[in-house]
CSV table of C-alpha atoms in Angstrom, one decimal:
chain,number,residue,atom,x,y,z
A,1,MET,CA,-5.4,-23.7,1.6
A,2,THR,CA,-6.4,-21.4,-1.2
A,3,GLU,CA,-9.6,-19.5,-0.7
A,4,THR,CA,-11.2,-19.4,-4.2
A,5,HIS,CA,-13.4,-16.5,-5.3
A,6,THR,CA,-15.7,-16.6,-8.4
A,7,LEU,CA,-15.6,-12.8,-9.0
A,8,PRO,CA,-12.6,-10.6,-9.9
A,9,PHE,CA,-11.0,-8.5,-7.2
A,10,PRO,CA,-13.0,-5.4,-6.4
A,11,TRP,CA,-11.3,-2.0,-5.9
A,12,HIS,CA,-12.3,1.7,-6.0
A,13,SER,CA,-10.4,4.7,-7.5
A,14,PHE,CA,-10.7,8.4,-6.8
A,15,ASP,CA,-8.9,11.1,-8.9
A,16,LEU,CA,-7.5,13.8,-6.5
A,17,ARG,CA,-5.7,15.8,-9.1
A,18,SER,CA,-8.2,18.7,-9.5
A,19,ARG,CA,-8.9,18.8,-5.8
A,20,PHE,CA,-7.2,18.3,-2.4
A,21,LEU,CA,-3.6,18.1,-3.7
A,22,PRO,CA,-1.7,21.4,-3.4
A,23,GLU,CA,0.4,23.0,-6.1
A,24,GLY,CA,3.8,21.3,-6.3
A,25,TRP,CA,2.6,18.3,-4.3
A,26,GLN,CA,4.4,15.7,-6.4
A,27,ARG,CA,7.7,17.5,-6.2
A,28,GLU,CA,7.4,17.9,-2.4
A,29,VAL,CA,6.7,14.2,-1.8
A,30,LEU,CA,9.4,13.0,-4.2
A,31,GLU,CA,11.9,15.1,-2.4
A,32,VAL,CA,11.0,13.7,1.0
A,33,ALA,CA,11.1,10.2,-0.5
A,34,HIS,CA,14.6,10.8,-1.9
A,35,VAL,CA,16.0,12.3,1.2
A,36,SER,CA,14.2,10.5,4.1
A,37,ALA,CA,13.6,6.9,2.8
A,38,LYS,CA,15.3,4.3,5.0
A,39,ASP,CA,16.5,1.0,3.5
A,40,LYS,CA,15.6,-2.3,5.0
A,41,TYR,CA,14.9,-5.9,4.0
A,42,LEU,CA,11.7,-7.8,4.4
A,43,VAL,CA,12.0,-11.5,5.3
A,44,PRO,CA,8.6,-12.8,4.3
A,45,SER,CA,8.1,-15.3,7.1
A,46,TYR,CA,5.2,-13.5,8.8
A,47,ALA,CA,1.7,-14.9,8.9
A,48,THR,CA,0.5,-12.4,6.2
A,49,SER,CA,3.3,-13.1,3.8
A,50,ARG,CA,2.6,-15.2,0.7
A,51,GLU,CA,6.0,-15.6,-0.8
A,52,ALA,CA,7.0,-19.0,-2.1
A,53,ASP,CA,10.4,-18.7,-0.5
A,54,SER,CA,9.9,-17.5,3.1
A,55,GLU,CA,13.7,-17.1,3.6
A,56,SER,CA,14.2,-14.6,0.8
A,57,ARG,CA,15.3,-11.0,1.6
A,58,ILE,CA,13.3,-8.4,-0.3
A,59,PRO,CA,14.8,-4.8,-0.2
A,60,VAL,CA,12.4,-2.0,0.5
A,61,HIS,CA,12.7,1.7,1.1
A,62,THR,CA,10.2,3.6,3.3
A,63,VAL,CA,9.5,6.9,4.9
A,64,ASP,CA,7.6,6.2,8.2
A,65,GLY,CA,4.4,8.0,9.2
A,66,GLY,CA,6.1,10.2,11.8
A,67,SER,CA,8.4,11.6,9.2
A,68,ILE,CA,5.5,12.2,6.9
A,69,ALA,CA,3.5,14.1,9.5
A,70,GLU,CA,6.6,16.2,10.3
A,71,GLU,CA,7.8,16.9,6.8
A,72,LEU,CA,4.5,16.8,4.8
A,73,PRO,CA,1.8,17.9,7.3
A,74,TRP,CA,-0.7,18.5,4.6
A,75,LEU,CA,-0.4,14.9,3.4
A,76,TYR,CA,-1.0,13.6,6.9
A,77,SER,CA,-4.0,15.9,7.2
A,78,LEU,CA,-5.2,14.5,3.8
A,79,TYR,CA,-5.0,11.0,5.2
A,80,ARG,CA,-6.9,11.9,8.4
A,81,GLN,CA,-9.7,13.9,6.7
A,82,GLN,CA,-10.5,13.7,3.0
A,83,LEU,CA,-9.0,10.3,2.3
A,84,ARG,CA,-10.8,8.9,5.3
A,85,ASP,CA,-14.0,10.4,4.0
A,86,MET,CA,-13.5,8.7,0.7
A,87,ALA,CA,-12.9,5.4,2.4
A,88,GLN,CA,-16.1,5.9,4.4
A,89,THR,CA,-18.2,5.9,1.2
A,90,LEU,CA,-17.2,2.2,0.7
A,91,THR,CA,-18.6,0.7,3.9
A,92,LYS,CA,-21.5,1.2,6.3
A,93,GLU,CA,-19.2,0.8,9.3
A,94,GLU,CA,-17.4,3.8,10.8
A,95,VAL,CA,-14.0,4.2,9.2
A,96,THR,CA,-11.1,5.5,11.4
A,97,THR,CA,-7.5,6.3,10.8
A,98,ALA,CA,-4.6,5.2,12.9
A,99,THR,CA,-3.9,6.9,16.2
A,100,ASP,CA,-0.3,5.8,16.0
A,101,VAL,CA,1.1,7.9,13.3
A,102,ARG,CA,4.0,5.6,12.8
A,103,THR,CA,1.8,2.8,11.5
A,104,GLY,CA,-1.0,4.7,9.8
A,105,LEU,CA,0.8,5.7,6.6
A,106,THR,CA,4.0,5.0,4.9
A,107,LEU,CA,5.8,6.2,1.7
A,108,ASN,CA,7.0,3.1,-0.1
A,109,VAL,CA,9.8,3.7,-2.6
A,110,GLN,CA,10.9,1.2,-5.3
A,111,ARG,CA,14.0,1.8,-7.4
A,112,GLY,CA,15.3,0.1,-10.5
A,113,THR,CA,14.6,-3.3,-11.9
A,114,GLN,CA,15.6,-5.6,-9.0
A,115,GLU,CA,13.1,-4.4,-6.5
A,116,ARG,CA,9.4,-5.2,-5.9
A,117,TYR,CA,7.1,-5.4,-2.9
A,118,GLU,CA,6.4,-8.8,-1.2
A,119,CYS,CA,3.5,-11.0,-2.0
A,120,HIS,CA,1.1,-10.8,1.0
A,121,VAL,CA,-2.4,-10.3,2.3
A,122,ASP,CA,-3.4,-7.4,4.5
A,123,TRP,CA,-4.5,-7.5,8.1
A,124,ASN,CA,-6.6,-4.3,8.2
A,125,PRO,CA,-10.0,-4.3,6.6
A,126,LEU,CA,-9.4,-1.3,4.3
A,127,SER,CA,-6.2,-0.3,2.6
A,128,GLY,CA,-5.5,2.9,0.6
A,129,LEU,CA,-2.8,3.8,-1.9
A,130,LEU,CA,-2.2,7.3,-3.2
A,131,TYR,CA,0.1,7.1,-6.2
A,132,VAL,CA,2.8,9.7,-6.5
A,133,THR,CA,4.4,8.5,-9.7
A,134,ASP,CA,2.9,7.2,-13.0
A,135,HIS,CA,3.6,3.7,-14.3
A,136,PRO,CA,1.6,2.9,-17.4
A,137,ARG,CA,1.1,-0.5,-18.9
A,138,GLY,CA,4.4,-2.1,-19.9
A,139,SER,CA,6.6,0.0,-17.6
A,140,GLY,CA,6.3,-2.3,-14.5
A,141,GLY,CA,5.4,-1.2,-11.0
A,142,GLU,CA,1.8,-2.3,-11.2
A,143,LEU,CA,-0.1,-3.8,-8.3
A,144,LEU,CA,-1.1,-7.4,-9.1
A,145,VAL,CA,-3.9,-8.9,-7.1
A,146,SER,CA,-5.1,-12.5,-7.2
A,147,ASN,CA,-8.7,-12.9,-8.5
A,148,ARG,CA,-8.7,-16.4,-7.0
A,149,GLY,CA,-8.3,-15.1,-3.4
A,150,ASP,CA,-5.6,-16.2,-1.0
A,151,VAL,CA,-2.8,-17.9,-2.9
A,152,ARG,CA,0.7,-18.7,-1.9
A,153,SER,CA,3.2,-17.2,-4.4
A,154,CYS,CA,3.7,-14.5,-7.0
A,155,GLU,CA,3.4,-17.1,-9.7
A,156,GLU,CA,-0.1,-18.1,-8.4
A,157,VAL,CA,-1.1,-14.5,-8.4
A,158,ASP,CA,0.1,-14.1,-12.0
A,159,ALA,CA,-2.0,-17.0,-13.1
A,160,ASP,CA,-5.3,-15.0,-12.6
A,161,CYS,CA,-4.9,-11.4,-11.5
A,162,THR,CA,-6.2,-7.9,-11.7
A,163,ARG,CA,-3.4,-5.4,-12.6
A,164,ILE,CA,-3.7,-1.9,-11.3
A,165,TYR,CA,-1.4,0.6,-13.0
A,166,PRO,CA,-0.3,3.6,-10.9
A,167,VAL,CA,-1.6,7.0,-12.0
A,168,ALA,CA,-0.1,10.0,-10.0
A,169,GLY,CA,-2.8,11.8,-8.0
A,170,HIS,CA,-5.2,8.8,-8.0
A,171,ALA,CA,-6.1,7.1,-4.7
A,172,ILE,CA,-7.4,3.5,-4.6
A,173,PHE,CA,-9.1,1.6,-1.8
A,174,PHE,CA,-9.5,-2.1,-1.3
A,175,ASP,CA,-9.9,-4.9,1.1
A,176,GLY,CA,-6.7,-7.0,0.7
A,177,ARG,CA,-7.3,-9.5,3.5
A,178,TYR,CA,-8.5,-12.3,1.2
A,179,HIS,CA,-6.6,-11.6,-2.0
A,180,SER,CA,-2.9,-12.1,-2.2
A,181,HIS,CA,-1.1,-9.2,-3.9
A,182,TYR,CA,2.3,-7.8,-4.7
A,183,VAL,CA,4.0,-5.0,-6.7
A,184,ASN,CA,5.9,-5.9,-9.9
A,185,ALA,CA,9.4,-4.8,-10.6
A,186,LEU,CA,10.0,-1.7,-12.8
A,187,ARG,CA,11.3,-2.3,-16.3
A,188,GLU,CA,13.9,0.5,-16.5
A,189,GLU,CA,16.9,0.7,-14.2
A,190,GLY,CA,16.5,4.5,-13.6
A,191,ASP,CA,12.8,4.4,-12.8
A,192,VAL,CA,11.5,5.2,-9.3
A,193,ARG,CA,8.0,4.2,-7.9
A,194,VAL,CA,6.6,6.1,-5.0
A,195,VAL,CA,3.3,5.5,-3.3
A,196,LEU,CA,1.6,6.5,0.0
A,197,ALA,CA,0.3,3.4,1.6
A,198,MET,CA,-2.5,3.9,4.2
A,199,ASN,CA,-4.2,1.8,6.9
A,200,PHE,CA,-7.9,2.3,7.8
A,201,TYR,CA,-9.9,0.6,10.4
A,202,THR,CA,-13.5,-0.2,11.2
A,203,SER,CA,-15.6,-0.8,14.3
A,204,SER,CA,-15.4,-4.6,13.7
A,205,HIS,CA,-11.7,-4.5,13.0
A,206,PRO,CA,-10.3,-1.7,15.2
A,207,GLU,CA,-6.7,-0.5,15.3
A,208,LYS,CA,-6.2,-1.9,18.9
A,209,ASN,CA,-6.4,-5.4,17.5
A,210,ARG,CA,-3.6,-5.0,15.0
A,211,PRO,CA,-0.6,-7.1,16.0
A,212,LYS,CA,2.4,-5.1,17.0
A,213,SER,CA,4.5,-8.0,15.6
A,214,LEU,CA,3.2,-7.2,12.1
A,215,ASP,CA,4.4,-3.6,12.4
A,216,ARG,CA,7.8,-4.8,13.6
A,217,HIS,CA,7.9,-7.2,10.7
A,218,LEU,CA,7.2,-4.3,8.3
A,219,GLY,CA,9.9,-2.1,10.0
A,220,LEU,CA,7.3,0.4,11.3
A,221,LEU,CA,8.1,-0.3,14.9
A,222,THR,CA,11.3,-1.3,16.6
């Protein structure tokens, strides 16, 4: 059943370009994304999936949190410290990062015009995205979030949605548990979209309650 909301989807953005990001950060992250991303398919049959066709196979490319911590230790530290502090400003509950590095953060890589990210809702109470690449209006790769709440397909999201266009060096935070969302396909075959996706937890929704089956569905655990 669709959960209807009367207000547009709320989200918060922080510009990290003048602080926190080291010189050459974008080049470093893109190199790791190019070399270390692993290919897999999502079959959107999990409880958090909101695809119309639960039997479809959606190609995704990811760099897991363990590889990020090893190859980009400054980025892992940013997640654990400054980005956590930014998330903390959005709630009165204590915000924590994942103790399991494998599931706390992921580099998601999207290539060409045939790929997108599945329509879904989040489990964790606060999600963060740090954009590595720019995708202005008209180029695809935007995050589309249902203003009507929890709907059951990309088409239903499209009917009334907030569109968030990636800006490299900007971090956004939101609660995606009650708003279905997905990432649109890119418009140019040679384009690449890279984003750091982060999980944050609170005292009322701690990491220990996160289902391991969800992380296996996402390919973060085997």
